[in-house]
Short mmCIF file of N, CA and C in Angstrom, two decimals:
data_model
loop_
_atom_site.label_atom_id
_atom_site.label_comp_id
_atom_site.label_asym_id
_atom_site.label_seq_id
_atom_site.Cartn_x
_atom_site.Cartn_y
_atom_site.Cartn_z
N UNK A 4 -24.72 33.00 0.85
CA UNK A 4 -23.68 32.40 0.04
C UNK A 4 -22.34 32.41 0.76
N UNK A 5 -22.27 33.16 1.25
CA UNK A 5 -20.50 33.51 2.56
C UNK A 5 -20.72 32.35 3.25
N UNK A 6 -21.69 31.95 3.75
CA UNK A 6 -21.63 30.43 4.84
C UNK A 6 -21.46 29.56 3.90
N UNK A 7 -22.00 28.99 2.21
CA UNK A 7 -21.45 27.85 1.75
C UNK A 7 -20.74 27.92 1.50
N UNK A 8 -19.34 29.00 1.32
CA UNK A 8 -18.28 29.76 0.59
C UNK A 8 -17.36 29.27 1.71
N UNK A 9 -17.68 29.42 3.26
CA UNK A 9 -16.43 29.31 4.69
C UNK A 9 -16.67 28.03 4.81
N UNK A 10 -18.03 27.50 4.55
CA UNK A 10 -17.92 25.76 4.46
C UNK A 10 -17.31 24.82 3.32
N UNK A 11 -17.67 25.04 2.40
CA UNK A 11 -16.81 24.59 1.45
C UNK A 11 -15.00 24.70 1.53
N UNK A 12 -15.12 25.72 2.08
CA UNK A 12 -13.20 25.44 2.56
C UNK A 12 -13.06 24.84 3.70
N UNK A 13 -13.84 24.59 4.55
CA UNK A 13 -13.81 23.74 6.30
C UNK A 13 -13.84 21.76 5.12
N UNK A 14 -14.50 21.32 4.39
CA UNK A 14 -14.91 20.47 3.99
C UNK A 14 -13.33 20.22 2.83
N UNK A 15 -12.68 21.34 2.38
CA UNK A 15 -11.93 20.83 1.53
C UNK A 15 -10.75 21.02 2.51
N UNK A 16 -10.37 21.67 3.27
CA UNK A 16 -9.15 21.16 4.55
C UNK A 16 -9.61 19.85 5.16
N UNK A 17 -10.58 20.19 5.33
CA UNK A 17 -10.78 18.14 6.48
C UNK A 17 -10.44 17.09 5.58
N UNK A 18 -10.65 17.22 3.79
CA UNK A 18 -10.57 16.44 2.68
C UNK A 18 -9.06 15.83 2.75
N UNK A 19 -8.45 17.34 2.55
CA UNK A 19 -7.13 17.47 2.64
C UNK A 19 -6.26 16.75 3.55
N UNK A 20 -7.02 17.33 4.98
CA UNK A 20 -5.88 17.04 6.02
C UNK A 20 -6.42 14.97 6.28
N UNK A 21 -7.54 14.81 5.83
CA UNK A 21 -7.71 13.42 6.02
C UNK A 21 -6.78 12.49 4.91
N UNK A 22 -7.09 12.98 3.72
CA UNK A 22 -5.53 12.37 2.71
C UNK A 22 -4.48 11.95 3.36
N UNK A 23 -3.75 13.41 4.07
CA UNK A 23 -2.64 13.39 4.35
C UNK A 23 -2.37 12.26 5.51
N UNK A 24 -3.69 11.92 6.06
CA UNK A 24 -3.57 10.77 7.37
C UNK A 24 -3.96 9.52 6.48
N UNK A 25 -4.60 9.18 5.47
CA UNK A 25 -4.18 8.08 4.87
C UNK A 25 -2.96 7.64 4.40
N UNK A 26 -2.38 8.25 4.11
CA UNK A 26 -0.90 7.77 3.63
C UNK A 26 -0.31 6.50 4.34
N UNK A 27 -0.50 6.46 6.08
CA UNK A 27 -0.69 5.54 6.89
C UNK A 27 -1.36 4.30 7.23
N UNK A 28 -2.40 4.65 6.06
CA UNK A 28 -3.37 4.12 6.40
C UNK A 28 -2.91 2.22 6.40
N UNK A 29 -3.58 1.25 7.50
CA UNK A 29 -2.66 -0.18 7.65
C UNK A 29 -3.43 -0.98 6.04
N UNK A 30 -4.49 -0.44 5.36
CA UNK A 30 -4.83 -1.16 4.43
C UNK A 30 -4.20 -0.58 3.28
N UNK A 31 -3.34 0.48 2.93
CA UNK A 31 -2.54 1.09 2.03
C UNK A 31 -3.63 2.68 1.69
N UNK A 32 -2.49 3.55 1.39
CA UNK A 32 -2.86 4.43 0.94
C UNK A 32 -3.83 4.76 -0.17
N UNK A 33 -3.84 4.12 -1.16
CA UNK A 33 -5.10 3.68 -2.14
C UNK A 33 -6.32 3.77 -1.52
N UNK A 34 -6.23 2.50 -1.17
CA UNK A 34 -7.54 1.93 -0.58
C UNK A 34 -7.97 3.09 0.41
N UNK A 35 -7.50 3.40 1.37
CA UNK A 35 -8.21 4.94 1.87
C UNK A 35 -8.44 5.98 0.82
N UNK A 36 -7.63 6.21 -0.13
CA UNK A 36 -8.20 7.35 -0.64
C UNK A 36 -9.29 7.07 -1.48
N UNK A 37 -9.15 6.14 -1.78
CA UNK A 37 -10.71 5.02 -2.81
C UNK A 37 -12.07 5.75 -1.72
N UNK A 38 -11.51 5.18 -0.69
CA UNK A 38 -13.14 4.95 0.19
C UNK A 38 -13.03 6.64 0.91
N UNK A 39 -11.87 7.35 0.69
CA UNK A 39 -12.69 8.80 1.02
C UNK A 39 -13.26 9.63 0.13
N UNK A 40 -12.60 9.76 -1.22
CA UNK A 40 -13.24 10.23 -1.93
C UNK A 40 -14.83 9.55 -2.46
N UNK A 41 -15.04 8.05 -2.36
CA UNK A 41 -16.23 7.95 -2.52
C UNK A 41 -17.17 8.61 -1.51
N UNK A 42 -16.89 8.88 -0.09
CA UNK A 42 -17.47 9.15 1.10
C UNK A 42 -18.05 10.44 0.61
N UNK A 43 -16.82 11.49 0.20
CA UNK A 43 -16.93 12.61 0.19
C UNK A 43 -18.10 13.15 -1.29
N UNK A 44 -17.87 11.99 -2.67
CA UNK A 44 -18.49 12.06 -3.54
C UNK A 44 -19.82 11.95 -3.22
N UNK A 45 -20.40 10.73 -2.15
CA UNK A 45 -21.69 10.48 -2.12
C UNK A 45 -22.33 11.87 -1.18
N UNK A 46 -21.78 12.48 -0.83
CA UNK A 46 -22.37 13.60 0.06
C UNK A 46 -21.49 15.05 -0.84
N UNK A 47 -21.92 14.80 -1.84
CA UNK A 47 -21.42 16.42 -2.29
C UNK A 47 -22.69 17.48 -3.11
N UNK A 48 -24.05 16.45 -3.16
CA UNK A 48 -25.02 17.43 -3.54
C UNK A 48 -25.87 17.95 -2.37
N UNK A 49 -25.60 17.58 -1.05
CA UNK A 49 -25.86 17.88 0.91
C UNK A 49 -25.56 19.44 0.37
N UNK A 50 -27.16 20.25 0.27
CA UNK A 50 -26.56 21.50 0.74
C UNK A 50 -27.51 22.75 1.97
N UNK A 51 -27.46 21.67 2.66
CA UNK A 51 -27.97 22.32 4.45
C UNK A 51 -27.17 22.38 5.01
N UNK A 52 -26.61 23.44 5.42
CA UNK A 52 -25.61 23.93 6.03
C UNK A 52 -25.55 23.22 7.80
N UNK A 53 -26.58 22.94 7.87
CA UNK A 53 -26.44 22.22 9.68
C UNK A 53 -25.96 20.91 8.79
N UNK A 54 -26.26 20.30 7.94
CA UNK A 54 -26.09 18.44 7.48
C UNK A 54 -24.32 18.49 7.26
N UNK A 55 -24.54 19.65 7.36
CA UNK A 55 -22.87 19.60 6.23
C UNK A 55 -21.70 19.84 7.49
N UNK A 56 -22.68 20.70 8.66
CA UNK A 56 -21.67 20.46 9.45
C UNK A 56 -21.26 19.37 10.79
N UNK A 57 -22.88 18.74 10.26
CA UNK A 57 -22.33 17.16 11.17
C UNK A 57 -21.59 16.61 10.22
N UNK A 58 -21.08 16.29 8.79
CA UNK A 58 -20.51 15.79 8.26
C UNK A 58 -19.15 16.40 8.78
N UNK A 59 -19.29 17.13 8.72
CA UNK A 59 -17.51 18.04 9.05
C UNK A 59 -16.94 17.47 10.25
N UNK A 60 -18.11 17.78 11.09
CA UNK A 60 -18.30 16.82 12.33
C UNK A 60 -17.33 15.46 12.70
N UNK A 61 -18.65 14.81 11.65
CA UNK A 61 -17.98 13.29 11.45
C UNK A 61 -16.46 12.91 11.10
N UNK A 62 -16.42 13.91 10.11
CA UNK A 62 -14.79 13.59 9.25
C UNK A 62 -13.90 13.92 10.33
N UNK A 63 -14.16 15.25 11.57
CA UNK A 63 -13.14 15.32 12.25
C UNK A 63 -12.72 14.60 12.75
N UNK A 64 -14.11 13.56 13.57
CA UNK A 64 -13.85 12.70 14.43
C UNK A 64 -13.42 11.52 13.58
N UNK A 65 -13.47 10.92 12.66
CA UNK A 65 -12.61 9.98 11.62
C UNK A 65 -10.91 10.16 11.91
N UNK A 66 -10.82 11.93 12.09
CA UNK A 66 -9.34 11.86 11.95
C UNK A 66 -8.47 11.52 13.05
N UNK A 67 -9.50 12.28 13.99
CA UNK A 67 -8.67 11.87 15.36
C UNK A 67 -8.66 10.06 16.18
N UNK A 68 -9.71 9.52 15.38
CA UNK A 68 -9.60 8.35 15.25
C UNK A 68 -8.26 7.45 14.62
N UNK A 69 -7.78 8.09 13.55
CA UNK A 69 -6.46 7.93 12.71
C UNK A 69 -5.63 8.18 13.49
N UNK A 70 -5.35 9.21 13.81
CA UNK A 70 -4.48 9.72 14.81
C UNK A 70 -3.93 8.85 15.98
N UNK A 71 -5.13 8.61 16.56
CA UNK A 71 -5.16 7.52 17.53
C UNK A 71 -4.63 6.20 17.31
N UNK A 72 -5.36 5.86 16.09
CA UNK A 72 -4.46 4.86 15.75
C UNK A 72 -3.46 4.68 15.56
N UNK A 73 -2.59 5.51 15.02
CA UNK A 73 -1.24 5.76 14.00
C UNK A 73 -0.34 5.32 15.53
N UNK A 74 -0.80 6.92 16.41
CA UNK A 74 0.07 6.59 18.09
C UNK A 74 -0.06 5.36 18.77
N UNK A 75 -1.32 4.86 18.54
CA UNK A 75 -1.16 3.48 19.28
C UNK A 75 -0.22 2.44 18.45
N UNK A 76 0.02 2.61 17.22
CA UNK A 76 0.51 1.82 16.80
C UNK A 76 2.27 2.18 16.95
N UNK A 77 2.25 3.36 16.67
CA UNK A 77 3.79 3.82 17.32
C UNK A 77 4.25 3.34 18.51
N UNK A 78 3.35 3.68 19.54
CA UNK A 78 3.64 3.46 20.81
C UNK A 78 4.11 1.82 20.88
N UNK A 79 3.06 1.36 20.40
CA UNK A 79 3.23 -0.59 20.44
C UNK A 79 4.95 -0.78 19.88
N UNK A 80 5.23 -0.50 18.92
CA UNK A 80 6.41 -1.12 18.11
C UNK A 80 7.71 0.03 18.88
N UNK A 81 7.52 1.24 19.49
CA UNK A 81 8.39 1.60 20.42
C UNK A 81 8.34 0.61 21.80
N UNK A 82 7.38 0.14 21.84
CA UNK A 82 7.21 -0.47 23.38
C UNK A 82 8.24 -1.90 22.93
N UNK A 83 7.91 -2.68 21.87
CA UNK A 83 8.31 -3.68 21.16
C UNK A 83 10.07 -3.58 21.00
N UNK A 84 10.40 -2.65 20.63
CA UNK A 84 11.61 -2.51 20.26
C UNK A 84 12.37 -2.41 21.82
N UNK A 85 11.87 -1.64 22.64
CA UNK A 85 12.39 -1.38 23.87
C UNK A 85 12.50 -2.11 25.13
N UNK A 86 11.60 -3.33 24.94
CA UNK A 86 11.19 -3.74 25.92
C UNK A 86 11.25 -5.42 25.48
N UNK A 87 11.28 -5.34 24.68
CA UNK A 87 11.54 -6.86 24.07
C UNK A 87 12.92 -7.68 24.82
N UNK A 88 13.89 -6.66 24.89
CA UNK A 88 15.38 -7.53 25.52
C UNK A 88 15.23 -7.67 26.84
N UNK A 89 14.21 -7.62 27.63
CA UNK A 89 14.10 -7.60 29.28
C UNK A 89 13.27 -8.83 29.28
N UNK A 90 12.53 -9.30 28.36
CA UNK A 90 11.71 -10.59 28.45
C UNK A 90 13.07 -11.78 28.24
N UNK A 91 13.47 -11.41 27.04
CA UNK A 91 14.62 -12.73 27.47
C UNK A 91 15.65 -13.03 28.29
N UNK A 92 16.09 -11.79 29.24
CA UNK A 92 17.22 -12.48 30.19
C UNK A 92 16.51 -12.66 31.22
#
């Protein structure tokens, strides 16, 4: 029971910290939290502790996917803002 007890809190931080990267999200914040909590709903009676931690797995790599995105998209509209007045003279 201590391993579904340290997993169940690994699964509700990744929940958490994935929210907090929707907020960004380019289709609106809604709409991500729509499609994570369904994600997270359809896999909440998973109770094999190896299944649960490729899911954990998965969600991490979801985030750093976000992540990635968010910076690439920073980077673009810093590049945009900075670099834009050297194309016209």
């Amino acid at each position: 029971m201590k391993m579904a007890n340290s997993l169940r809190g690994e699964v509700l931080n990744l929940y958490k910290n994935l929210l907090y990267l929707g907020r960004d999200y380019p289709k609106g914040a809604d709409y991500f939290k729509r499609r994570l909590k369904n994600v997270f709903l359809k896999n909440k009676d998973v109770k094999d502790p190896e299944k649960i931690k490729e899911l954990i797995e998965r969600g991490e790599f979801v985030m750093k996917e976000l992540e990635a995105l968010y910076f690439l998209r920073k980077y673009r509209a810093m590049k945009q803002r900075y670099y834009s007045d050297v194309k016209k003279t």
